[in-house]
GROMACS .gro file of C-alpha atoms in nm:
model
  223
    1UNK     CA    1   7.450   1.024  -3.084
    2UNK     CA    2   7.334   0.663  -3.068
    3UNK     CA    3   7.474   0.344  -2.920
    4UNK     CA    4   7.361  -0.003  -3.020
    5UNK     CA    5   7.439  -0.333  -2.855
    6UNK     CA    6   7.133  -0.540  -2.933
    7UNK     CA    7   7.149  -0.914  -2.967
    8UNK     CA    8   7.455  -0.970  -2.747
    9UNK     CA    9   7.519  -1.114  -2.404
   10UNK     CA   10   7.580  -0.789  -2.215
   11UNK     CA   11   7.541  -0.815  -1.839
   12UNK     CA   12   7.736  -0.507  -1.726
   13UNK     CA   13   7.684  -0.143  -1.833
   14UNK     CA   14   7.992   0.017  -1.681
   15UNK     CA   15   8.121   0.094  -2.033
   16UNK     CA   16   7.850   0.363  -2.057
   17UNK     CA   17   7.968   0.569  -1.761
   18UNK     CA   18   8.160   0.822  -1.973
   19UNK     CA   19   7.890   0.865  -2.237
   20UNK     CA   20   7.684   1.169  -2.143
   21UNK     CA   21   7.554   1.280  -2.484
   22UNK     CA   22   7.372   0.968  -2.598
   23UNK     CA   23   7.026   1.032  -2.738
   24UNK     CA   24   6.951   0.672  -2.844
   25UNK     CA   25   7.049   0.352  -2.668
   26UNK     CA   26   6.964   0.000  -2.786
   27UNK     CA   27   7.024  -0.264  -2.518
   28UNK     CA   28   6.753  -0.512  -2.614
   29UNK     CA   29   6.809  -0.888  -2.639
   30UNK     CA   30   7.081  -0.910  -2.374
   31UNK     CA   31   7.119  -1.062  -2.028
   32UNK     CA   32   7.073  -0.748  -1.815
   33UNK     CA   33   6.934  -0.812  -1.467
   34UNK     CA   34   6.985  -0.464  -1.316
   35UNK     CA   35   7.057  -0.115  -1.453
   36UNK     CA   36   7.085   0.069  -1.120
   37UNK     CA   37   7.353   0.338  -1.127
   38UNK     CA   38   7.439   0.280  -1.493
   39UNK     CA   39   7.204   0.505  -1.692
   40UNK     CA   40   7.089   0.794  -1.472
   41UNK     CA   41   7.363   1.022  -1.612
   42UNK     CA   42   7.210   0.997  -1.962
   43UNK     CA   43   6.987   1.302  -1.915
   44UNK     CA   44   6.936   1.374  -2.287
   45UNK     CA   45   6.839   1.021  -2.385
   46UNK     CA   46   6.533   1.012  -2.612
   47UNK     CA   47   6.510   0.646  -2.715
   48UNK     CA   48   6.585   0.354  -2.484
   49UNK     CA   49   6.522  -0.008  -2.581
   50UNK     CA   50   6.559  -0.260  -2.298
   51UNK     CA   51   6.316  -0.527  -2.409
   52UNK     CA   52   6.399  -0.897  -2.392
   53UNK     CA   53   6.631  -0.881  -2.091
   54UNK     CA   54   6.608  -1.014  -1.736
   55UNK     CA   55   6.511  -0.696  -1.548
   56UNK     CA   56   6.304  -0.795  -1.245
   57UNK     CA   57   6.272  -0.491  -1.015
   58UNK     CA   58   6.028  -0.237  -1.159
   59UNK     CA   59   6.082   0.026  -0.886
   60UNK     CA   60   6.461   0.031  -0.923
   61UNK     CA   61   6.445   0.031  -1.302
   62UNK     CA   62   6.200   0.323  -1.320
   63UNK     CA   63   6.393   0.520  -1.057
   64UNK     CA   64   6.703   0.494  -1.277
   65UNK     CA   65   6.512   0.656  -1.564
   66UNK     CA   66   6.331   0.934  -1.377
   67UNK     CA   67   6.597   1.196  -1.457
   68UNK     CA   68   6.562   1.146  -1.833
   69UNK     CA   69   6.334   1.441  -1.906
   70UNK     CA   70   6.366   1.396  -2.285
   71UNK     CA   71   6.289   1.024  -2.292
   72UNK     CA   72   6.011   0.966  -2.546
   73UNK     CA   73   6.044   0.602  -2.656
   74UNK     CA   74   6.089   0.320  -2.405
   75UNK     CA   75   6.069  -0.057  -2.445
   76UNK     CA   76   6.062  -0.280  -2.138
   77UNK     CA   77   5.849  -0.569  -2.259
   78UNK     CA   78   5.975  -0.929  -2.237
   79UNK     CA   79   6.127  -0.856  -1.895
   80UNK     CA   80   6.001  -1.014  -1.571
   81UNK     CA   81   5.910  -0.666  -1.440
   82UNK     CA   82   5.658  -0.623  -1.722
   83UNK     CA   83   5.442  -0.892  -1.560
   84UNK     CA   84   5.366  -0.661  -1.268
   85UNK     CA   85   4.992  -0.589  -1.248
   86UNK     CA   86   5.041  -0.210  -1.237
   87UNK     CA   87   5.338  -0.209  -1.474
   88UNK     CA   88   5.215   0.016  -1.757
   89UNK     CA   89   5.028   0.270  -1.542
   90UNK     CA   90   5.320   0.290  -1.301
   91UNK     CA   91   5.571   0.361  -1.580
   92UNK     CA   92   5.341   0.622  -1.740
   93UNK     CA   93   5.296   0.797  -1.406
   94UNK     CA   94   5.666   0.803  -1.313
   95UNK     CA   95   5.796   0.887  -1.662
   96UNK     CA   96   5.554   1.150  -1.800
   97UNK     CA   97   5.778   1.240  -2.098
   98UNK     CA   98   5.742   0.891  -2.250
   99UNK     CA   99   5.511   0.897  -2.552
  100UNK     CA  100   5.571   0.549  -2.692
  101UNK     CA  101   5.585   0.267  -2.437
  102UNK     CA  102   5.644  -0.089  -2.557
  103UNK     CA  103   5.563   0.009  -2.917
  104UNK     CA  104   5.226   0.149  -2.813
  105UNK     CA  105   5.135   0.518  -2.796
  106UNK     CA  106   5.054   0.653  -2.450
  107UNK     CA  107   4.704   0.803  -2.460
  108UNK     CA  108   4.563   1.089  -2.255
  109UNK     CA  109   4.313   0.846  -2.103
  110UNK     CA  110   4.603   0.630  -1.982
  111UNK     CA  111   4.772   0.933  -1.825
  112UNK     CA  112   4.452   1.019  -1.640
  113UNK     CA  113   4.414   0.659  -1.525
  114UNK     CA  114   4.777   0.654  -1.410
  115UNK     CA  115   4.724   0.970  -1.205
  116UNK     CA  116   4.406   0.828  -1.050
  117UNK     CA  117   4.567   0.491  -0.982
  118UNK     CA  118   4.910   0.601  -0.862
  119UNK     CA  119   4.831   0.933  -0.695
  120UNK     CA  120   4.471   0.901  -0.587
  121UNK     CA  121   4.486   1.189  -0.337
  122UNK     CA  122   4.611   1.442  -0.594
  123UNK     CA  123   4.356   1.320  -0.847
  124UNK     CA  124   4.070   1.378  -0.603
  125UNK     CA  125   4.193   1.729  -0.528
  126UNK     CA  126   4.213   1.816  -0.898
  127UNK     CA  127   3.858   1.692  -0.951
  128UNK     CA  128   3.726   1.877  -0.643
  129UNK     CA  129   3.850   2.214  -0.770
  130UNK     CA  130   3.607   2.272  -1.055
  131UNK     CA  131   3.392   2.555  -1.184
  132UNK     CA  132   3.091   2.563  -0.955
  133UNK     CA  133   3.130   2.200  -0.854
  134UNK     CA  134   3.261   2.036  -0.543
  135UNK     CA  135   3.329   1.669  -0.494
  136UNK     CA  136   3.319   1.522  -0.148
  137UNK     CA  137   3.672   1.419  -0.062
  138UNK     CA  138   3.840   1.274   0.240
  139UNK     CA  139   4.180   1.365   0.380
  140UNK     CA  140   4.256   0.996   0.421
  141UNK     CA  141   4.360   0.745   0.159
  142UNK     CA  142   4.294   0.378   0.176
  143UNK     CA  143   4.590   0.146   0.146
  144UNK     CA  144   4.540  -0.146  -0.089
  145UNK     CA  145   4.732  -0.425  -0.258
  146UNK     CA  146   4.816  -0.209  -0.562
  147UNK     CA  147   5.177  -0.100  -0.615
  148UNK     CA  148   5.062   0.253  -0.697
  149UNK     CA  149   4.833   0.302  -0.399
  150UNK     CA  150   4.968   0.560  -0.156
  151UNK     CA  151   4.989   0.459   0.213
  152UNK     CA  152   4.716   0.593   0.435
  153UNK     CA  153   4.796   0.938   0.573
  154UNK     CA  154   4.590   1.185   0.775
  155UNK     CA  155   4.641   1.558   0.746
  156UNK     CA  156   4.805   1.674   1.069
  157UNK     CA  157   4.771   2.048   1.128
  158UNK     CA  158   4.994   2.222   1.383
  159UNK     CA  159   4.832   2.407   1.671
  160UNK     CA  160   4.719   2.760   1.587
  161UNK     CA  161   4.640   2.680   1.225
  162UNK     CA  162   4.312   2.836   1.112
  163UNK     CA  163   4.140   2.851   0.777
  164UNK     CA  164   4.097   3.186   0.606
  165UNK     CA  165   4.363   3.389   0.782
  166UNK     CA  166   4.736   3.405   0.843
  167UNK     CA  167   4.753   3.327   1.213
  168UNK     CA  168   4.946   3.006   1.164
  169UNK     CA  169   5.310   3.052   1.256
  170UNK     CA  170   5.396   2.686   1.321
  171UNK     CA  171   5.545   2.501   1.022
  172UNK     CA  172   5.402   2.168   0.907
  173UNK     CA  173   5.610   1.860   0.974
  174UNK     CA  174   5.523   1.731   0.627
  175UNK     CA  175   5.537   1.991   0.344
  176UNK     CA  176   5.270   1.795   0.155
  177UNK     CA  177   5.026   1.878   0.436
  178UNK     CA  178   5.078   2.250   0.379
  179UNK     CA  179   5.012   2.210   0.005
  180UNK     CA  180   4.702   2.001   0.071
  181UNK     CA  181   4.564   2.252   0.321
  182UNK     CA  182   4.627   2.540   0.082
  183UNK     CA  183   4.444   2.359  -0.198
  184UNK     CA  184   4.140   2.290   0.019
  185UNK     CA  185   4.110   2.644   0.158
  186UNK     CA  186   3.941   2.774  -0.155
  187UNK     CA  187   3.803   3.128  -0.164
  188UNK     CA  188   3.453   3.217  -0.277
  189UNK     CA  189   3.454   3.397  -0.613
  190UNK     CA  190   3.170   3.600  -0.765
  191UNK     CA  191   3.118   3.734  -1.118
  192UNK     CA  192   2.843   3.981  -1.206
  193UNK     CA  193   2.717   4.089  -1.547
  194UNK     CA  194   2.438   4.304  -1.695
  195UNK     CA  195   2.286   4.332  -2.041
  196UNK     CA  196   2.467   4.642  -2.160
  197UNK     CA  197   2.243   4.685  -2.465
  198UNK     CA  198   1.962   4.790  -2.232
  199UNK     CA  199   2.168   5.039  -2.030
  200UNK     CA  200   2.088   5.398  -2.147
  201UNK     CA  201   2.369   5.632  -2.246
  202UNK     CA  202   2.424   5.972  -2.076
  203UNK     CA  203   2.243   6.150  -2.361
  204UNK     CA  204   1.945   5.915  -2.340
  205UNK     CA  205   1.920   5.968  -1.965
  206UNK     CA  206   1.912   6.349  -2.013
  207UNK     CA  207   1.636   6.330  -2.275
  208UNK     CA  208   1.420   6.093  -2.073
  209UNK     CA  209   1.190   6.246  -1.815
  210UNK     CA  210   1.083   5.930  -1.641
  211UNK     CA  211   1.273   5.755  -1.371
  212UNK     CA  212   1.540   5.515  -1.486
  213UNK     CA  213   1.439   5.152  -1.463
  214UNK     CA  214   1.672   4.937  -1.251
  215UNK     CA  215   1.885   4.702  -1.456
  216UNK     CA  216   1.887   4.330  -1.397
  217UNK     CA  217   2.222   4.202  -1.275
  218UNK     CA  218   2.326   3.840  -1.289
  219UNK     CA  219   2.571   3.725  -1.021
  220UNK     CA  220   2.739   3.383  -1.023
  221UNK     CA  221   2.933   3.251  -0.724
  222UNK     CA  222   3.158   2.948  -0.719
  223UNK     CA  223   3.463   2.810  -0.547
   0.00000   0.00000   0.00000
């Protein structure tokens, strides 16, 4: 189901409150200044065109669209909010289902940049958990002028919390701290292998009189 109202002078979206099954919505070229509380019920929306309006608040606009898990095409250009320095990366980070933003395909490189820019702490954790590699990371983030930068936060562990065991019985005040601690308490893993072509069979061992030569074993450890 689609609804089109492009090229008009619409300023109010209350007429959409009873439309739950819309998959396409064309509201471009109107006089919309705010969509808060008007579109969040459109959970199956796939195409949303809002370009050439007067939307000014990027945070409120994106928050209204966060529940649209099927949203693939979104136009927000020619709105005051599109002039925000972090506009495109912020939208890509908050609306991961969007594949076409402002008539331009969202690339994997942009998604990685959005994660690094908008959630720097999570990005560093993902890069620190690698095969045999470890990146020096800090538990603090640095606050900056960017919209996407997370405020500085230090990991606060409750008393009695120890790495490597289950002695902690005091819950964390912030659930994110528990997730962060769990991610950083990585276990040492080891894999061993031998060259099986050089290992004698039972019959070969019975026929041989000499002592069996020890086999070389390769062991690799990583976190």
